[in-house]
Coordinates of C-alpha atoms in Angstrom, one line a residue:
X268 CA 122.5 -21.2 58.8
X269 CA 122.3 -20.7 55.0
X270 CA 124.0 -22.8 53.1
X271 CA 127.4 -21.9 51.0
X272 CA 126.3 -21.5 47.2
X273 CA 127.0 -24.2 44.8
X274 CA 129.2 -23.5 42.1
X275 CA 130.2 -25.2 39.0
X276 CA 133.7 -25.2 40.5
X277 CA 132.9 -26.9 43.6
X278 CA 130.4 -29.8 41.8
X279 CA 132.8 -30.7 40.0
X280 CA 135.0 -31.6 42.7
X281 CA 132.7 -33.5 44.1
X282 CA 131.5 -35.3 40.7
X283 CA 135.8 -36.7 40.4
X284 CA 135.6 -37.7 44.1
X285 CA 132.5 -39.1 43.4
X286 CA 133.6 -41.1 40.4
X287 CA 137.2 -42.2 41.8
X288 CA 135.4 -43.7 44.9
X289 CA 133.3 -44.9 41.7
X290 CA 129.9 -44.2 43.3
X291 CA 128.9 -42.9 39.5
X292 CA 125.2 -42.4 40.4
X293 CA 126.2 -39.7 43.1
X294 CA 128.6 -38.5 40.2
X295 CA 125.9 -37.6 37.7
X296 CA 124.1 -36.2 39.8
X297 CA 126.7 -33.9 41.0
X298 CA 127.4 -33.1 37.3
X299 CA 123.7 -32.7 36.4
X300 CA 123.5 -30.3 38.9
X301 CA 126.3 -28.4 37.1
X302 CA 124.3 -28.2 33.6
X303 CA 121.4 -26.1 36.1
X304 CA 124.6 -23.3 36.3
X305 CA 125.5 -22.8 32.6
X306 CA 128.7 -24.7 32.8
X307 CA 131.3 -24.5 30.5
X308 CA 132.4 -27.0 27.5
X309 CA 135.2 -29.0 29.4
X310 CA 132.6 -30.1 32.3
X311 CA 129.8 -31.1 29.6
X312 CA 132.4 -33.6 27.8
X313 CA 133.6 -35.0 30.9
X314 CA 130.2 -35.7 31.6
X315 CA 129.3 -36.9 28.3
X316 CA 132.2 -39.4 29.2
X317 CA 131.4 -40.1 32.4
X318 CA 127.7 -41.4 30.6
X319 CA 129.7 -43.2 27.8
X320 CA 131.8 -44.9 30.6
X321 CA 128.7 -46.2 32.8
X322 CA 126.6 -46.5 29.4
X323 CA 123.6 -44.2 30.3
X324 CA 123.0 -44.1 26.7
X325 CA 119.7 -42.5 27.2
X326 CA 121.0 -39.9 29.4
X327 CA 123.9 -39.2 26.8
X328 CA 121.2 -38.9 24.2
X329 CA 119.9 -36.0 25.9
X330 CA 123.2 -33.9 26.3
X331 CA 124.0 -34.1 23.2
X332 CA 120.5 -32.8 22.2
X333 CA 120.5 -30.2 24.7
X334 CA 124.5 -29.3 24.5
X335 CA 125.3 -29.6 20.5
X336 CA 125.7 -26.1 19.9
X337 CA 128.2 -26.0 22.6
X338 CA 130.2 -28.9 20.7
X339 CA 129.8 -26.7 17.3
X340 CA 131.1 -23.9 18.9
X341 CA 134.4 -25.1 20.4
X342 CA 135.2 -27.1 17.3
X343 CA 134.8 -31.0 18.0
X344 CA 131.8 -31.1 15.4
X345 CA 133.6 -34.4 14.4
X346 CA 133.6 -35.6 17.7
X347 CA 130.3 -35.1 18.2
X348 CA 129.3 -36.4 15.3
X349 CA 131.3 -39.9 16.6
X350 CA 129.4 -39.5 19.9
X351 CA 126.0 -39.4 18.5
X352 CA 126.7 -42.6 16.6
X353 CA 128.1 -44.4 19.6
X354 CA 125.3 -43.5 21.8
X355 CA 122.8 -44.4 18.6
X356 CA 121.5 -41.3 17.3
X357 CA 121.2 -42.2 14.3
X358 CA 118.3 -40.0 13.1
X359 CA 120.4 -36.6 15.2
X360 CA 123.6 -36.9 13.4
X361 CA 121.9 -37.4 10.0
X362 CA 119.9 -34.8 10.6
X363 CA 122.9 -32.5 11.9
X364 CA 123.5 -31.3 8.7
X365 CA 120.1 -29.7 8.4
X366 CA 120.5 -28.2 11.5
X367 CA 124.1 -27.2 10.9
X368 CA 122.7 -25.7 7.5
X369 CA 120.2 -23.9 9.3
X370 CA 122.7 -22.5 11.5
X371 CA 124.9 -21.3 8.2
X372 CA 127.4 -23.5 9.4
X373 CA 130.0 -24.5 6.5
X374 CA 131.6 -28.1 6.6
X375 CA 135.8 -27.6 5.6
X376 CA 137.2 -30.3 3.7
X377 CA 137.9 -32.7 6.1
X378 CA 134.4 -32.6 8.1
X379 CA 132.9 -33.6 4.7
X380 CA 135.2 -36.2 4.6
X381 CA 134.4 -37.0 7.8
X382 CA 130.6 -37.1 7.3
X383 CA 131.1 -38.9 4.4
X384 CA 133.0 -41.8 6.3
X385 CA 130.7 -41.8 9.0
X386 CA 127.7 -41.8 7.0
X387 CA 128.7 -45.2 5.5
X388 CA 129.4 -46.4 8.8
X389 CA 125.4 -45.9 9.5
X390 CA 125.1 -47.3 6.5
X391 CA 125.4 -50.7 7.9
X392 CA 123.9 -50.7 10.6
X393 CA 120.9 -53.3 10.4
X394 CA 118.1 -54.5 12.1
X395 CA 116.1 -57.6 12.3
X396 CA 113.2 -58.0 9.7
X397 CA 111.4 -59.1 13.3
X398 CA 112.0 -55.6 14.8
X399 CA 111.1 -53.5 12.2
X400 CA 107.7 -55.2 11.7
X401 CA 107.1 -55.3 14.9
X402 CA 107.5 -51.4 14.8
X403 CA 105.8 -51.0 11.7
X404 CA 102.5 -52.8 13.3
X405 CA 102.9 -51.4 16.4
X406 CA 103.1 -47.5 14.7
X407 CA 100.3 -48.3 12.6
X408 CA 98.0 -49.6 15.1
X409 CA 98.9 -46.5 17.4
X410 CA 98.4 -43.8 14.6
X411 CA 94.9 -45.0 13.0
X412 CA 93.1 -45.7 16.0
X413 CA 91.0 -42.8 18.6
X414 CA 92.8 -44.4 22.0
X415 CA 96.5 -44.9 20.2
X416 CA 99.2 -43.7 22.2
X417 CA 101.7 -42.4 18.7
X418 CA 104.1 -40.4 20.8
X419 CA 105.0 -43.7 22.3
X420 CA 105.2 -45.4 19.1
X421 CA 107.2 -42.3 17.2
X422 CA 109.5 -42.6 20.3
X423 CA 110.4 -46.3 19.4
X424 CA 111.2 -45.2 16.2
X425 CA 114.0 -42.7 17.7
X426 CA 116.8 -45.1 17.7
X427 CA 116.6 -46.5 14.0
X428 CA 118.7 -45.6 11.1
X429 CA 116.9 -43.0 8.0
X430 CA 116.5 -45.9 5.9
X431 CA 114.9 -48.2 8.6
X432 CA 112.6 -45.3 9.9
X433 CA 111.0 -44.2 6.4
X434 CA 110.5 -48.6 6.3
X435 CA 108.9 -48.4 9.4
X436 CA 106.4 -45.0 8.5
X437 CA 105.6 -45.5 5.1
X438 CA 102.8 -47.5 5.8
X439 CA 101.1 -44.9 8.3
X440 CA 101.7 -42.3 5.9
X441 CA 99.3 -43.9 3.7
X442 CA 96.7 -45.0 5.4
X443 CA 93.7 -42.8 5.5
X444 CA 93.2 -42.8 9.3
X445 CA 96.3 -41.5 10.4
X446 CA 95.7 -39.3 13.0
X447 CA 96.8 -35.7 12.2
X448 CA 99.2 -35.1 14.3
X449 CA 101.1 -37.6 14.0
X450 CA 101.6 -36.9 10.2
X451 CA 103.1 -34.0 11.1
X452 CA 105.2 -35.2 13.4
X453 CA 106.5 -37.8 10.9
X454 CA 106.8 -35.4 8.0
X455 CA 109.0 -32.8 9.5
X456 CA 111.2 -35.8 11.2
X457 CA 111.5 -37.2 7.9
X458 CA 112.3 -33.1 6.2
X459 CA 115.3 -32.9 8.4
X460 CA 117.4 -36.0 6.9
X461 CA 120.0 -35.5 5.3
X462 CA 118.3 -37.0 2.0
X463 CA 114.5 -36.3 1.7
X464 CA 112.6 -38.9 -0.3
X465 CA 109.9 -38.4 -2.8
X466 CA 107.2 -40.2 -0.6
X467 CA 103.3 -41.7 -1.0
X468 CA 100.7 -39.9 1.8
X469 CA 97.1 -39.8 2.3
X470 CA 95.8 -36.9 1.4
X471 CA 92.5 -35.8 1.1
X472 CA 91.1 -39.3 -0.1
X473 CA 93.6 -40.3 -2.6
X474 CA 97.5 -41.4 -2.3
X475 CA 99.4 -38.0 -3.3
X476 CA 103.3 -37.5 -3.7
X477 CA 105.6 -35.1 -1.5
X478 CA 108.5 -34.5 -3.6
X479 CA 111.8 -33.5 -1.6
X480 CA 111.7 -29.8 -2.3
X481 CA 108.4 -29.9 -1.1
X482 CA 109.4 -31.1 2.5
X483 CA 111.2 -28.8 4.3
X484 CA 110.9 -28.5 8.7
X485 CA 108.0 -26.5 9.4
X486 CA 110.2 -23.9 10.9
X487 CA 111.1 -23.6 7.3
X488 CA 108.5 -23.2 5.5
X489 CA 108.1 -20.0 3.7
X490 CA 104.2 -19.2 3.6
X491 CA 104.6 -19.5 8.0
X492 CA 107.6 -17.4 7.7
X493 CA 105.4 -14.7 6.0
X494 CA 102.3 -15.1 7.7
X495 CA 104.3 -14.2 11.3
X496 CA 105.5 -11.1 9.5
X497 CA 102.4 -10.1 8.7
X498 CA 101.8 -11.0 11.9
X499 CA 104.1 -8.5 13.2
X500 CA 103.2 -5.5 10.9
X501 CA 99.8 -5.9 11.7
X502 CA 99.9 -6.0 15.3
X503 CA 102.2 -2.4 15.3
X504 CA 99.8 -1.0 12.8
X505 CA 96.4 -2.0 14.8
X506 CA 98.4 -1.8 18.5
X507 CA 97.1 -4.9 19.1
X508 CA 97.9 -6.1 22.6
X509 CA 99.6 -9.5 23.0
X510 CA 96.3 -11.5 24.0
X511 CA 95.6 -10.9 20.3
X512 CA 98.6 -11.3 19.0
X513 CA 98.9 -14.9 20.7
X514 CA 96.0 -16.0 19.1
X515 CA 96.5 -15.1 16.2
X516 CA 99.6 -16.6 16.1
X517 CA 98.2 -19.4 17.3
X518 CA 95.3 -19.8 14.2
X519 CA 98.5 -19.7 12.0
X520 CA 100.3 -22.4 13.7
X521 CA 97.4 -24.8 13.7
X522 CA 96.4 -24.2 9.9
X523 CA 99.9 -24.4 8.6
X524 CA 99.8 -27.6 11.0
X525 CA 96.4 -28.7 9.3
X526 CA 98.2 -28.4 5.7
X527 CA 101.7 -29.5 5.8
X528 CA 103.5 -29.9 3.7
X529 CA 100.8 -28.7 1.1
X530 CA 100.3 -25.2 3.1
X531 CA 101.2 -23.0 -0.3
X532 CA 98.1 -24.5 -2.3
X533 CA 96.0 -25.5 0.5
X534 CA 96.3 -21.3 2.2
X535 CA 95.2 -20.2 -0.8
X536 CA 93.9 -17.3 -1.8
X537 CA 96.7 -16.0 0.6
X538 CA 94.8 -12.6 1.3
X539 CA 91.6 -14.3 1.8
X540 CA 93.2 -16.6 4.5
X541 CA 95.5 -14.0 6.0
X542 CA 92.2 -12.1 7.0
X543 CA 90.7 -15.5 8.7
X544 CA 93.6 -16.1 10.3
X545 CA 93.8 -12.9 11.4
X546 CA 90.2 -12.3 12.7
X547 CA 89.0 -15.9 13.2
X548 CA 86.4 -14.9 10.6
X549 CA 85.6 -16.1 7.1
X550 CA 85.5 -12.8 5.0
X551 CA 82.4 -11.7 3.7
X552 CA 83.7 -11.6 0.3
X553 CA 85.0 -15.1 0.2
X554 CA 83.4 -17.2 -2.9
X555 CA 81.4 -19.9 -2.3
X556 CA 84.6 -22.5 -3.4
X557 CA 86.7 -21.0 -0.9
X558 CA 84.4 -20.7 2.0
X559 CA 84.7 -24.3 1.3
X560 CA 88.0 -24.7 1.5
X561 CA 88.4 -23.1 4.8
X562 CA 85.4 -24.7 6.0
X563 CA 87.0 -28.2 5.0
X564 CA 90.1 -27.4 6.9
X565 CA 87.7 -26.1 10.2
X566 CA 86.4 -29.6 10.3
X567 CA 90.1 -31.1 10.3
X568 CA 91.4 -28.4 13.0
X569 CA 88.2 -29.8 15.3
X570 CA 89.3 -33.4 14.1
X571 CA 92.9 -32.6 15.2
X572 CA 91.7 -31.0 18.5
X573 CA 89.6 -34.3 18.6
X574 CA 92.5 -37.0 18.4
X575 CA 94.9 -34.3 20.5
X576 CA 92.4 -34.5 23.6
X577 CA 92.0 -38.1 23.5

């Protein structure tokens, strides 16, 4: 006989019995469950309790992540701004802003307040000098050698303050094995804070400076923005077919990858590039400098590939 459907109604019912008989493991799953059926606001903030309660920090983390515009939407921005700090986010709410600015979401008065207050609250959070070297070696040793396994290391990082993490990955940044990727990854963490830094990175064999207005999240920056709407033109005036379109859009990805944050000098000649990306193919007009160029940035995409596979 087939089963009755579930509905968020009826999960919920079962998540309170659940949690006054206080079996909270059969609780969360009965809410998690709910999340699978678009549920609405009032269910994900008794769950978000429900996490706070039993202290599933980790579990919190990721509802908030996955659930913040739902928070936005029905005005407790503040409150989840207090969540994220009591479940130690500290890198999501900083960055919160970015995303809220993204979003062209404008603070009123007393959410800037608000931020303000809690901001100096993060403030003081500290660490031990012990942890944070322990990190800083640990990240290091993971991002400038073949077998390191960085997205472990990065996630360690997840849980510090701004101030601790740009401690922690300044050394990497400047060391000239540091796998590719992992740059990347660290770069575009660091452009969504709420301040950006001028930093020191390893570029191209010397130390080179990234000034704030130079860092912004690669969603962000301007030359991809353009390339995918040339992109777009391109593939309605040629009627490519979406094979063709995916890779093209996939040789932009990787070479704005390969040269961020520097992509606006590095993609340069833009017209000379946009047809490599494009085709795959060096044009035949390209001078002998920029063949150069693009064929010093093929060698880093096969690097990338390199340290990505292992």
């Amino acid at each position: 006989m087939a089963e009755f459907p579930e509905t968020v109604k009826s999960l919920v019912a079962l998540a309170k019995e659940a949690v006054a008989k206080q079996d909270f493991d059969q609780a969360m799953r009965y809410y998690q469950r709910t999340l699978q059926l678009d549920p609405p606001f009032d269910v994900v903030q008794d769950y978000l309790q429900l996490l706070l309660q039993v202290k599933d920090l980790d579990e919190a983390r990721s509802l908030l992540a996955d659930f913040g515009g739902l928070f936005i939407a029905n005005g407790r921005l503040i409150y989840y701004w207090q969540a994220l700090l009591q479940v130690d986010d500290y890198l999501g709410f900083d960055q919160s802003l970015d995303w809220l600015k993204r979003q062209d979401y404008r603070l009123d008065q007393s959410e800037q307040a608000q931020w303000t207050e809690l901001q100096q609250q993060m403030m003081l959070v500290q660490f031990t000098s012990e942890k944070l070297a322990k990190l800083t070696a640990d990240l290091l040793l993971a991002t400038t050698t073949e077998d390191g396994n960085w997205h472990q290391a990065l996630q360690a990082l997840k849980l510090l303050t701004p101030v601790a993490y740009l401690q922690v990955v300044e050394p990497s940044l400047v060391s000239a094995n540091l796998n590719i990727a992992a740059r990347v990854t660290i770069l575009n963490e660091i452009s969504q804070f709420s301040q950006v830094p001028e930093l020191k990175i390893w570029w191209r064999g010397e130390l080179r400076s990234v000034v704030a207005n130079e860092l912004v999240p690669l969603q962000s920056v301007e030359l991809f923005q353009e390339l995918i709407q040339s992109l777009e033109q391109y593939a309605q005036s040629h009627k490519i077919d979406q094979a063709q379109q995916q890779f093209v859009f996939s040789n932009i990805t990787t070479y704005v990858w390969l040269t961020y944050p520097f992509c606006q000098t590095e993609l340069t000649p833009i017209d000379i590039w946009r047809e490599f990306l494009f085709s795959g193919q060096i044009p035949g007009n390209t001078s002998f400098e920029q063949r150069d160029q693009i064929q010093f940035w093929q060698e880093e995409e096969q690097k990338m590939l390199k340290q990505l596979n292992s």
